[in-house]
């Protein structure tokens, strides 16, 4: 065996990425690639977990049993997505506990969108249609991400997310076609969630710190602005068929570009929310920490019981066979 | 399947049990001690909500029944309306109720009566619920000193609500003897689980002396009205709307 230099490993990694091969957990990878993936996958997992809160806020008040069942199933799926994503991140050599600790101490982020409050039932529909819609637009390209475990997790997540998105749309449609009060509730929710949803694609391309490297590594496949444009183009006709307007006076079809032009995003708002000054930052992180702290005795009990079981198995003689 | 007036009372009793417990479990979303329990508790809540919807639909419109009755018209057991408390209280409530529901549905599935089809489907779900509750009872009872203390406290606190489960429900086609047998089977199972978990079977009254139990007659405990206020508020704010 000859010793292989780091340069040779790097060359093999670059060649695999260039050939659209998947990088797997045991493959050599640059430390920066590993660190970027851990950061992105952890943030993604955290977003699923924190993202349960704004919707769970309405489980006990859902206005029909059918809607309540749909919402419960959705929140359950989000916990499941969090679990897949933490597992996928663990293939990179970190533990779920470590990542949760980073979330709880504010050292890792979650999606800024979940710092907005769900003030009416229609917000549940707006989250499904717009927030899940934006998430899917972001995540479908991740199904082809260069890191295998992440790409495979995204395939499963995207299937379920698309289902949630359609349910959100259908919820808004029922409201839009319902009583005048229901229609107004739906419009108000779309007015409040539209701009925060556009911010989910991240800062504009000329201000995005990680984009170039992530695209070179094929973690990202499209730029923030490309995905945002795609999302706007998808939403405009959907809003029309919903009978709801989008709160942007500058929104119009541009024949020349073949895309919709839209108004300027207030990036200072996103900056504030990311800094922790959004409407629900304290509440969301506070609830997550509290659930974790108040559950500590349960996790300790499970660990203690498992340890007793292991000891018992080691010390008890096997039953004699007849 | 059409319901006669006799099984209307039964469908309402069992449907309300499932509806109310499902609601209580739904309160855990986003608050569970581990992610796996977020999934498990939501899963159980969804199974119960599914059962409730089938049962209430036998009686009338599921949403009218869930959202427009006042607390005196609900027929659920007082056990299922008890607030979640800590995780041990939720597990004790699940242990007691899923054990009851499993035995009752197993019995109903076997007798070919009007609810046997539903019971046969539900008993498969409930077998999981019972397994989940029994395993957690064991982990908490035989875990740390703290978890043992909490689990014992929860089992003791909810014990008084368990006698009501075995008061005959009109329309189920079970006779007095059947209820005595169900009670005995339930007591044996719960005793085995609690003992195995190093816990003490509570000694307080269940059905004799003073004990709780008027849910089937629409006599509920105080927290129930507040639960309904939250559950029904939006639906009641928009009379006649569809969702």
Coordinates of C-alpha atoms in Angstrom, one line a residue:
Chain A
X1 CA 0.0 0.0 0.0
X2 CA 1.3 3.4 -0.9
X3 CA 0.4 6.4 1.1
X4 CA -2.1 8.6 -0.6
X5 CA -1.7 12.3 -0.2
X6 CA -4.5 14.7 0.7
X7 CA -4.2 16.1 -2.8
X8 CA -5.1 12.7 -4.3
X9 CA -8.2 12.4 -2.0
X10 CA -9.2 15.9 -3.0
X11 CA -8.9 15.1 -6.7
X12 CA -11.0 11.9 -6.2
X13 CA -13.6 13.9 -4.3
X14 CA -13.7 16.6 -7.0
X15 CA -14.0 14.0 -9.7
X16 CA -16.8 12.2 -8.0
X17 CA -18.8 15.5 -7.5
X18 CA -18.1 16.5 -11.1
X19 CA -19.4 13.1 -12.3
X20 CA -22.6 13.6 -10.3
X21 CA -21.7 10.6 -8.1
X22 CA -23.0 10.6 -4.5
X23 CA -20.7 11.2 -1.6
X24 CA -21.4 8.6 1.1
X25 CA -20.6 8.7 4.8
X26 CA -17.4 6.6 4.6
X27 CA -16.0 8.5 1.7
X28 CA -13.3 11.1 2.2
X29 CA -14.6 14.6 2.1
X30 CA -13.1 18.1 2.6
X31 CA -13.6 19.3 6.2
X32 CA -15.3 22.4 5.0
X33 CA -17.8 20.3 3.0
X34 CA -18.5 18.2 6.1
X35 CA -18.9 21.4 8.2
X36 CA -21.2 23.1 5.6
X37 CA -23.4 20.0 5.4
X38 CA -23.6 19.6 9.1
X39 CA -24.6 23.2 9.5
X40 CA -27.2 23.0 6.7
X41 CA -28.7 19.7 7.6
X42 CA -28.9 20.6 11.3
X43 CA -30.6 23.9 10.5
X44 CA -33.0 22.0 8.3
X45 CA -33.8 19.5 11.1
X46 CA -34.2 22.2 13.6
X47 CA -36.6 24.0 11.3
X48 CA -38.8 20.9 11.2
X49 CA -38.9 20.7 14.9
X50 CA -39.5 24.4 15.6
X51 CA -41.8 24.5 12.7
X52 CA -44.2 22.2 14.5
X53 CA -45.0 25.0 17.0
X54 CA -46.9 27.5 14.8
X55 CA -49.1 24.8 13.5
X56 CA -49.5 22.8 16.7
X57 CA -50.8 26.1 18.0
X58 CA -54.1 25.4 16.2
X59 CA -54.5 21.6 16.8
X60 CA -56.7 22.1 19.8
X61 CA -58.8 24.7 17.9
X62 CA -59.1 23.2 14.5
X63 CA -62.7 23.9 13.3
X64 CA -63.6 20.5 12.0
X65 CA -62.6 16.9 12.9
X66 CA -61.3 16.3 9.3
X67 CA -59.1 19.4 9.5
X68 CA -57.9 18.5 12.9
X69 CA -56.9 15.0 11.7
X70 CA -55.0 16.5 8.7
X71 CA -53.2 19.0 10.9
X72 CA -52.2 16.4 13.5
X73 CA -50.9 14.2 10.7
X74 CA -48.9 17.1 9.3
X75 CA -47.3 18.0 12.6
X76 CA -46.5 14.3 13.2
X77 CA -44.8 14.2 9.7
X78 CA -42.7 17.2 10.7
X79 CA -41.4 15.4 13.8
X80 CA -40.6 12.5 11.5
X81 CA -38.8 14.8 9.1
X82 CA -36.8 16.1 12.0
X83 CA -35.8 12.5 12.9
X84 CA -34.7 11.6 9.3
X85 CA -32.7 14.8 9.1
X86 CA -30.9 14.3 12.4
X87 CA -30.1 10.8 11.4
X88 CA -28.8 11.9 8.1
X89 CA -26.6 14.6 9.9
X90 CA -25.4 11.9 12.3
X91 CA -23.7 10.1 9.4
X92 CA -21.3 13.1 9.3
X93 CA -20.0 12.3 12.8
X94 CA -22.2 14.5 15.0
X95 CA -24.9 13.4 17.5
X96 CA -28.5 14.5 17.7
X97 CA -27.9 15.5 21.3
X98 CA -25.0 17.8 20.3
X99 CA -27.1 19.4 17.5
X100 CA -30.1 19.9 19.8
X101 CA -27.8 21.5 22.4
X102 CA -26.6 23.9 19.7
X103 CA -30.2 24.8 18.8
X104 CA -31.1 25.3 22.5
X105 CA -28.1 27.5 23.1
X106 CA -28.7 29.6 20.0
X107 CA -25.5 28.4 18.3
X108 CA -27.4 26.9 15.4
X109 CA -30.3 28.5 13.6
X110 CA -33.7 27.4 12.3
X111 CA -35.7 28.9 9.5
X112 CA -36.7 32.5 10.2
X113 CA -40.2 31.9 8.9
X114 CA -41.2 30.1 12.1
X115 CA -40.7 33.2 14.2
X116 CA -44.0 34.5 12.8
X117 CA -47.2 33.9 14.8
X118 CA -50.2 31.9 13.6
X119 CA -53.0 34.4 14.5
X120 CA -55.9 32.8 12.8
X121 CA -57.0 29.4 11.4
X122 CA -56.3 30.6 7.9
X123 CA -52.6 30.9 8.8
X124 CA -52.5 27.1 8.9
X125 CA -53.5 27.1 5.2
X126 CA -51.1 29.9 4.3
X127 CA -48.3 28.0 5.9
X128 CA -49.2 24.9 3.9
X129 CA -49.5 26.8 0.6
X130 CA -46.8 29.3 0.9
X131 CA -44.3 28.2 3.5
X132 CA -44.4 24.5 2.5
X133 CA -44.5 25.6 -1.2
X134 CA -41.3 27.6 -0.7
X135 CA -39.7 24.8 1.2
X136 CA -40.5 22.4 -1.6
X137 CA -39.1 24.7 -4.2
X138 CA -35.9 24.8 -2.2
X139 CA -35.8 21.1 -1.4
X140 CA -36.6 19.4 -4.6
X141 CA -33.2 20.3 -6.1
X142 CA -31.7 18.9 -2.8
X143 CA -33.0 15.5 -3.9
X144 CA -30.0 15.6 -6.3
X145 CA -27.6 17.0 -3.7
X146 CA -24.1 15.5 -3.8
X147 CA -24.3 14.1 -0.3
X148 CA -26.2 10.8 -0.5
X149 CA -27.9 10.6 2.9
X150 CA -29.2 14.2 2.6
X151 CA -30.4 13.6 -0.9
X152 CA -32.3 10.4 0.1
X153 CA -33.8 12.1 3.1
X154 CA -35.0 14.9 0.8
X155 CA -36.8 12.4 -1.5
X156 CA -39.0 11.2 1.4
X157 CA -39.4 14.7 2.9
X158 CA -40.5 16.2 -0.4
X159 CA -43.2 13.6 -1.1
X160 CA -44.8 14.4 2.2
X161 CA -44.3 18.1 1.9
X162 CA -46.0 18.2 -1.5
X163 CA -49.0 16.5 0.1
X164 CA -49.1 19.1 2.9
X165 CA -48.8 21.9 0.4
X166 CA -51.9 20.7 -1.5
X167 CA -53.8 20.3 1.8
X168 CA -52.9 23.9 2.7
X169 CA -54.0 25.2 -0.7
X170 CA -57.3 23.2 -0.3
X171 CA -57.8 24.7 3.2
X172 CA -57.4 28.2 1.8
X173 CA -59.7 27.5 -1.1
X174 CA -62.4 26.3 1.3
X175 CA -62.1 29.6 3.2
X176 CA -61.9 31.7 0.1
X177 CA -65.1 30.2 -1.2
X178 CA -66.7 30.2 2.2
X179 CA -68.4 33.0 4.1
X180 CA -67.2 36.6 3.7
X181 CA -65.6 36.4 7.1
X182 CA -63.7 33.2 6.1
X183 CA -62.6 34.8 2.8
X184 CA -61.3 37.9 4.7
X185 CA -59.5 35.5 7.1
X186 CA -57.8 33.8 4.2
X187 CA -56.8 37.1 2.5
X188 CA -55.4 38.5 5.8
X189 CA -53.3 35.3 6.3
X190 CA -51.8 35.5 2.7
X191 CA -51.1 39.2 3.2
X192 CA -49.1 38.4 6.3
X193 CA -47.2 35.3 5.0
X194 CA -46.3 36.3 1.5
X195 CA -43.2 38.4 2.1
X196 CA -41.8 36.2 4.9
X197 CA -42.2 33.2 2.5
X198 CA -40.2 35.0 -0.2
X199 CA -37.4 35.6 2.4
X200 CA -37.2 31.8 2.9
X201 CA -35.0 31.6 -0.2
X202 CA -32.3 33.5 1.6
X203 CA -30.5 36.8 0.8
X204 CA -30.1 38.0 -2.8
X205 CA -27.4 36.3 -4.8
X206 CA -25.0 39.2 -4.5
X207 CA -25.2 39.0 -0.7
X208 CA -25.3 35.2 -0.1
X209 CA -22.1 34.1 1.7
X210 CA -22.2 30.4 1.2
X211 CA -23.8 30.1 -2.2
X212 CA -20.8 29.9 -4.6
X213 CA -19.0 27.1 -2.6
X214 CA -22.3 25.2 -2.1
X215 CA -23.0 25.3 -5.8
X216 CA -19.5 24.2 -6.6
X217 CA -19.9 21.2 -4.3
X218 CA -23.4 20.5 -5.8
X219 CA -25.0 20.9 -2.4
X220 CA -27.0 23.7 -4.0
X221 CA -28.1 23.5 -7.6
X222 CA -29.8 26.9 -8.1
X223 CA -29.2 30.3 -6.7
X224 CA -31.5 31.9 -4.1
X225 CA -32.8 34.4 -6.6
X226 CA -33.5 31.7 -9.3
X227 CA -35.5 29.7 -6.8
X228 CA -37.4 32.7 -5.5
X229 CA -38.4 33.7 -9.1
X230 CA -39.5 30.1 -9.7
X231 CA -41.7 30.3 -6.6
X232 CA -43.3 33.6 -7.5
X233 CA -44.1 32.3 -11.0
X234 CA -45.8 29.2 -9.5
X235 CA -47.7 31.2 -6.9
X236 CA -49.3 33.9 -9.1
X237 CA -51.7 31.6 -11.0
X238 CA -52.4 29.6 -7.9
X239 CA -53.4 32.8 -6.0
X240 CA -55.7 33.7 -9.0
X241 CA -57.5 30.3 -8.8
X242 CA -57.7 30.7 -5.0
X243 CA -59.5 34.0 -5.6
X244 CA -56.9 35.8 -3.3
X245 CA -54.6 38.6 -4.1
X246 CA -50.9 38.8 -3.3
X247 CA -49.8 41.9 -1.3
X248 CA -47.5 43.4 -3.9
X249 CA -48.5 46.3 -6.1
X250 CA -45.4 45.8 -8.2
X251 CA -46.2 42.2 -9.1
X252 CA -46.8 41.9 -12.9
X253 CA -46.0 39.6 -15.8
X254 CA -42.9 40.6 -17.7
X255 CA -43.3 39.3 -21.3
X256 CA -39.6 40.0 -22.2
X257 CA -38.2 37.9 -19.3
X258 CA -40.9 35.3 -19.3
X259 CA -41.2 35.8 -15.5
X260 CA -43.2 37.9 -13.0
X261 CA -41.5 41.0 -11.8
X262 CA -42.1 41.7 -8.1
X263 CA -41.5 44.3 -5.5
X264 CA -38.4 44.9 -3.4
X265 CA -38.1 42.7 -0.3
X266 CA -37.5 44.4 3.0
X267 CA -34.3 42.7 3.9
X268 CA -33.9 44.6 7.2
X269 CA -36.9 42.7 8.5
X270 CA -35.2 39.4 7.8
X271 CA -32.0 40.6 9.4
X272 CA -33.9 41.5 12.5
X273 CA -35.7 38.2 12.7
X274 CA -32.4 36.3 12.2
X275 CA -30.8 38.3 14.9
X276 CA -33.6 37.1 17.3
X277 CA -35.9 40.1 17.2
X278 CA -38.8 38.6 15.3
X279 CA -42.2 38.3 16.8
X280 CA -41.8 34.8 18.2
X281 CA -38.1 34.1 18.5
X282 CA -38.2 34.0 22.3
X283 CA -41.4 32.0 22.5
X284 CA -40.3 29.4 20.0
X285 CA -36.9 28.7 21.4
X286 CA -38.3 29.0 25.0
X287 CA -40.9 26.3 24.3
X288 CA -38.3 24.0 22.7
X289 CA -35.9 24.4 25.7
X290 CA -38.7 23.9 28.1
X291 CA -39.9 20.7 26.4
X292 CA -36.3 19.5 26.5
X293 CA -35.7 20.4 30.1
X294 CA -39.0 19.2 31.4
X295 CA -38.4 15.9 29.5
X296 CA -35.0 15.3 31.0
X297 CA -36.3 13.1 33.8
X298 CA -38.1 10.9 31.1
X299 CA -35.0 10.5 29.0
X300 CA -32.9 9.7 32.2
X301 CA -35.5 7.1 33.2
X302 CA -35.4 5.5 29.8
X303 CA -31.6 5.4 29.9
X304 CA -31.5 4.0 33.5
X305 CA -34.1 1.3 32.6
X306 CA -32.2 0.3 29.5
X307 CA -29.0 0.0 31.6
X308 CA -30.7 -2.2 34.2
X309 CA -32.0 -4.4 31.4
X310 CA -28.5 -4.8 30.0
X311 CA -27.1 -5.7 33.3
X312 CA -29.8 -8.2 34.0
X313 CA -29.2 -9.9 30.7
X314 CA -25.5 -10.2 31.4
X315 CA -25.9 -11.6 34.9
X316 CA -28.9 -13.8 34.7
X317 CA -28.1 -17.4 33.7
X318 CA -29.8 -18.6 30.6
X319 CA -32.9 -20.7 31.2
X320 CA -32.0 -24.4 31.1
X321 CA -33.5 -26.2 28.1
X322 CA -35.6 -29.2 28.9
Chain B
X1 CA -74.3 0.4 9.1
X2 CA -77.2 2.1 10.7
X3 CA -77.4 2.7 14.4
X4 CA -80.5 1.9 16.4
X5 CA -81.3 4.1 19.4
X6 CA -79.7 1.5 21.6
X7 CA -76.3 1.6 19.9
X8 CA -76.5 5.4 19.5
X9 CA -75.9 5.7 23.2
X10 CA -73.0 3.2 23.0
X11 CA -71.5 4.9 19.9
X12 CA -71.7 8.2 21.6
X13 CA -70.0 6.9 24.8
X14 CA -67.1 5.2 22.9
X15 CA -66.9 8.0 20.4
X16 CA -66.6 10.7 23.0
X17 CA -63.9 8.7 24.9
X18 CA -61.8 8.6 21.7
X19 CA -62.6 12.2 20.8
X20 CA -61.7 13.7 24.1
X21 CA -58.5 11.6 24.7
X22 CA -57.4 12.4 21.2
X23 CA -57.7 16.1 22.0
X24 CA -55.8 15.8 25.2
X25 CA -53.0 13.9 23.4
X26 CA -53.0 16.6 20.7
X27 CA -52.0 19.1 23.4
X28 CA -48.6 17.4 23.6
X29 CA -47.6 18.4 20.1
X30 CA -44.4 20.4 20.3
X31 CA -44.0 19.6 24.0
X32 CA -42.9 15.9 24.2
X33 CA -39.7 14.8 26.0
X34 CA -38.2 13.3 22.9
X35 CA -38.9 13.5 19.2
X36 CA -39.9 9.9 19.1
X37 CA -42.7 10.7 21.5
X38 CA -43.9 13.6 19.4
X39 CA -44.4 11.0 16.7
X40 CA -45.9 8.3 19.0
X41 CA -48.4 10.6 20.9
X42 CA -49.6 12.2 17.7
X43 CA -50.0 8.8 16.1
X44 CA -52.1 7.6 19.0
X45 CA -54.1 10.8 18.9
X46 CA -54.8 10.3 15.2
X47 CA -55.9 6.7 15.7
X48 CA -58.3 7.8 18.4
X49 CA -59.6 10.7 16.3
X50 CA -60.2 8.3 13.5
X51 CA -62.2 6.0 15.8
X52 CA -64.1 9.0 17.1
X53 CA -65.1 10.1 13.6
X54 CA -66.5 6.7 12.7
X55 CA -68.4 6.3 15.9
X56 CA -69.8 9.9 15.9
X57 CA -70.8 9.5 12.3
X58 CA -73.0 6.5 13.3
X59 CA -74.9 8.9 15.5
X60 CA -75.1 12.0 13.3
X61 CA -72.9 14.7 11.9
X62 CA -69.5 14.4 13.5
X63 CA -68.8 18.1 13.6
X64 CA -72.1 19.0 15.0
X65 CA -71.6 16.4 17.7
X66 CA -68.1 17.5 18.5
X67 CA -68.4 21.2 18.3
X68 CA -72.0 22.1 19.2
X69 CA -72.8 20.0 22.2
X70 CA -72.2 21.5 25.7
X71 CA -70.4 19.6 28.4
X72 CA -73.5 18.1 30.0
X73 CA -74.2 16.3 26.7
X74 CA -70.8 14.6 26.4
X75 CA -70.7 10.9 27.4
X76 CA -67.0 10.3 27.8
X77 CA -65.3 8.9 30.8
X78 CA -63.9 11.3 33.3
X79 CA -60.6 9.6 33.0
X80 CA -60.0 10.7 29.4
X81 CA -60.8 14.4 30.1
X82 CA -58.1 14.7 32.8
X83 CA -55.5 17.2 31.9
X84 CA -52.2 15.8 30.6
X85 CA -50.1 16.8 33.7
X86 CA -46.5 15.6 33.4
X87 CA -45.5 12.8 31.0
X88 CA -46.2 10.2 33.8
X89 CA -49.8 11.4 34.1
X90 CA -50.2 11.0 30.4
X91 CA -48.7 7.5 30.4
X92 CA -50.9 6.5 33.4
X93 CA -54.0 7.7 31.7
X94 CA -52.9 5.8 28.5
X95 CA -52.2 2.7 30.5
X96 CA -55.6 2.6 32.2
X97 CA -57.6 3.6 29.1
X98 CA -55.8 1.6 26.4
X99 CA -56.1 -1.5 28.7
X100 CA -59.8 -0.9 29.0
X101 CA -60.3 -0.1 25.3
X102 CA -58.3 -3.1 24.2
X103 CA -60.3 -5.6 26.3
X104 CA -63.6 -4.0 25.4
X105 CA -62.9 -3.8 21.6
X106 CA -61.6 -7.4 21.6
X107 CA -64.9 -8.5 23.3
X108 CA -67.0 -6.4 20.9
X109 CA -65.1 -7.6 17.8
X110 CA -65.8 -11.2 18.8
X111 CA -69.5 -10.9 19.4
X112 CA -70.7 -10.0 15.9
X113 CA -72.8 -7.1 17.2
X114 CA -73.3 -3.7 15.4
X115 CA -69.9 -2.3 16.5
X116 CA -67.9 -5.5 15.8
X117 CA -66.5 -4.3 12.5
X118 CA -65.3 -1.1 13.9
X119 CA -64.0 -2.8 17.0
X120 CA -62.0 -5.4 15.0
X121 CA -60.2 -2.6 13.2
X122 CA -59.7 -0.5 16.3
X123 CA -58.4 -3.3 18.4
X124 CA -55.3 -3.5 16.2
X125 CA -54.5 0.1 16.8
X126 CA -55.3 -0.1 20.5
X127 CA -52.9 -3.1 20.8
X128 CA -50.1 -0.6 19.9
X129 CA -51.4 2.0 22.3
X130 CA -51.4 -0.4 25.1
X131 CA -47.9 -1.7 24.3
X132 CA -46.6 1.9 24.2
X133 CA -48.2 2.7 27.6
X134 CA -47.1 -0.5 29.2
X135 CA -43.5 -0.1 28.0
X136 CA -43.3 3.5 29.3
X137 CA -44.9 2.5 32.6
X138 CA -42.1 0.0 33.0
X139 CA -39.4 2.4 32.0
X140 CA -40.6 5.1 34.3
X141 CA -41.5 2.8 37.2
X142 CA -38.2 0.9 37.0
X143 CA -36.1 3.8 35.8
X144 CA -34.7 6.4 38.2
X145 CA -36.0 7.3 41.7
X146 CA -37.5 10.5 40.3
X147 CA -39.3 8.7 37.5
X148 CA -40.5 6.0 39.9
X149 CA -41.9 8.7 42.2
X150 CA -43.7 10.5 39.4
X151 CA -45.1 7.3 37.9
X152 CA -46.5 6.2 41.2
X153 CA -48.0 9.6 41.9
X154 CA -49.7 9.6 38.5
X155 CA -51.1 6.1 38.9
X156 CA -52.4 7.0 42.3
X157 CA -54.0 10.2 41.1
X158 CA -55.9 8.7 38.3
X159 CA -56.9 5.5 40.0
X160 CA -60.2 6.9 41.2
X161 CA -61.3 7.4 37.6
X162 CA -60.9 3.7 36.6
X163 CA -64.0 2.3 38.2
X164 CA -66.2 4.2 35.9
X165 CA -64.9 2.3 32.9
X166 CA -66.7 -0.9 34.0
X167 CA -70.1 0.6 34.6
X168 CA -72.4 -0.9 32.0
X169 CA -72.8 1.1 28.8
X170 CA -76.3 0.9 27.3
X171 CA -76.5 -0.5 23.8
X172 CA -73.2 -2.5 23.7
X173 CA -75.0 -5.8 24.1
X174 CA -73.0 -6.7 27.1
X175 CA -74.6 -8.0 30.3
X176 CA -73.6 -7.3 33.9
X177 CA -71.4 -10.5 34.0
X178 CA -69.4 -9.3 31.0
X179 CA -68.5 -6.1 32.7
X180 CA -67.4 -7.9 35.8
X181 CA -65.2 -10.1 33.6
X182 CA -63.7 -7.1 31.8
X183 CA -62.9 -5.4 35.0
X184 CA -61.2 -8.6 36.4
X185 CA -59.2 -9.0 33.2
X186 CA -58.2 -5.3 33.3
X187 CA -57.2 -5.4 37.0
X188 CA -55.1 -8.5 36.4
X189 CA -53.3 -6.9 33.5
X190 CA -52.7 -3.6 35.2
X191 CA -51.5 -5.3 38.4
X192 CA -49.0 -7.3 36.4
X193 CA -47.7 -4.3 34.6
X194 CA -47.5 -2.1 37.7
X195 CA -45.9 -4.8 39.8
X196 CA -43.4 -5.6 37.0
X197 CA -42.5 -1.9 36.9
X198 CA -41.8 -2.0 40.7
X199 CA -44.9 0.1 41.3
X200 CA -47.6 -0.4 43.9
X201 CA -51.1 -1.0 42.7
X202 CA -53.1 2.0 44.1
X203 CA -55.4 1.2 47.0
X204 CA -57.9 4.0 46.8
X205 CA -61.5 3.5 45.9
X206 CA -62.5 2.7 42.2
X207 CA -66.1 1.9 42.4
X208 CA -67.1 1.5 46.0
X209 CA -67.0 4.1 48.7
X210 CA -66.5 7.5 47.0
X211 CA -65.0 7.4 43.6
X212 CA -65.3 9.5 40.5
X213 CA -67.6 8.5 37.6
X214 CA -70.5 10.3 36.1
X215 CA -69.1 11.0 32.6
X216 CA -71.5 8.6 30.9
X217 CA -74.3 10.7 32.4
X218 CA -72.8 14.0 31.3
X219 CA -71.4 14.8 34.7
X220 CA -67.8 15.9 34.2
X221 CA -64.9 17.3 36.0
X222 CA -64.1 21.0 36.0
X223 CA -61.2 21.0 33.5
X224 CA -63.5 19.5 30.8
X225 CA -65.5 22.7 30.2
X226 CA -62.3 24.7 29.6
X227 CA -61.1 22.0 27.2
X228 CA -64.4 22.3 25.2
X229 CA -64.2 26.1 25.2
X230 CA -60.9 25.9 23.4
X231 CA -61.9 23.1 21.1
X232 CA -65.2 24.6 20.1
X233 CA -64.5 28.3 20.0
X234 CA -63.6 28.7 16.3
X235 CA -66.3 26.5 15.0
X236 CA -68.9 28.3 17.1
X237 CA -67.7 31.7 16.0
X238 CA -68.7 31.0 12.4
X239 CA -72.2 29.4 12.6
X240 CA -73.1 27.4 9.5
X241 CA -69.7 27.8 7.9
X242 CA -67.9 24.9 6.3
X243 CA -64.2 24.3 6.6

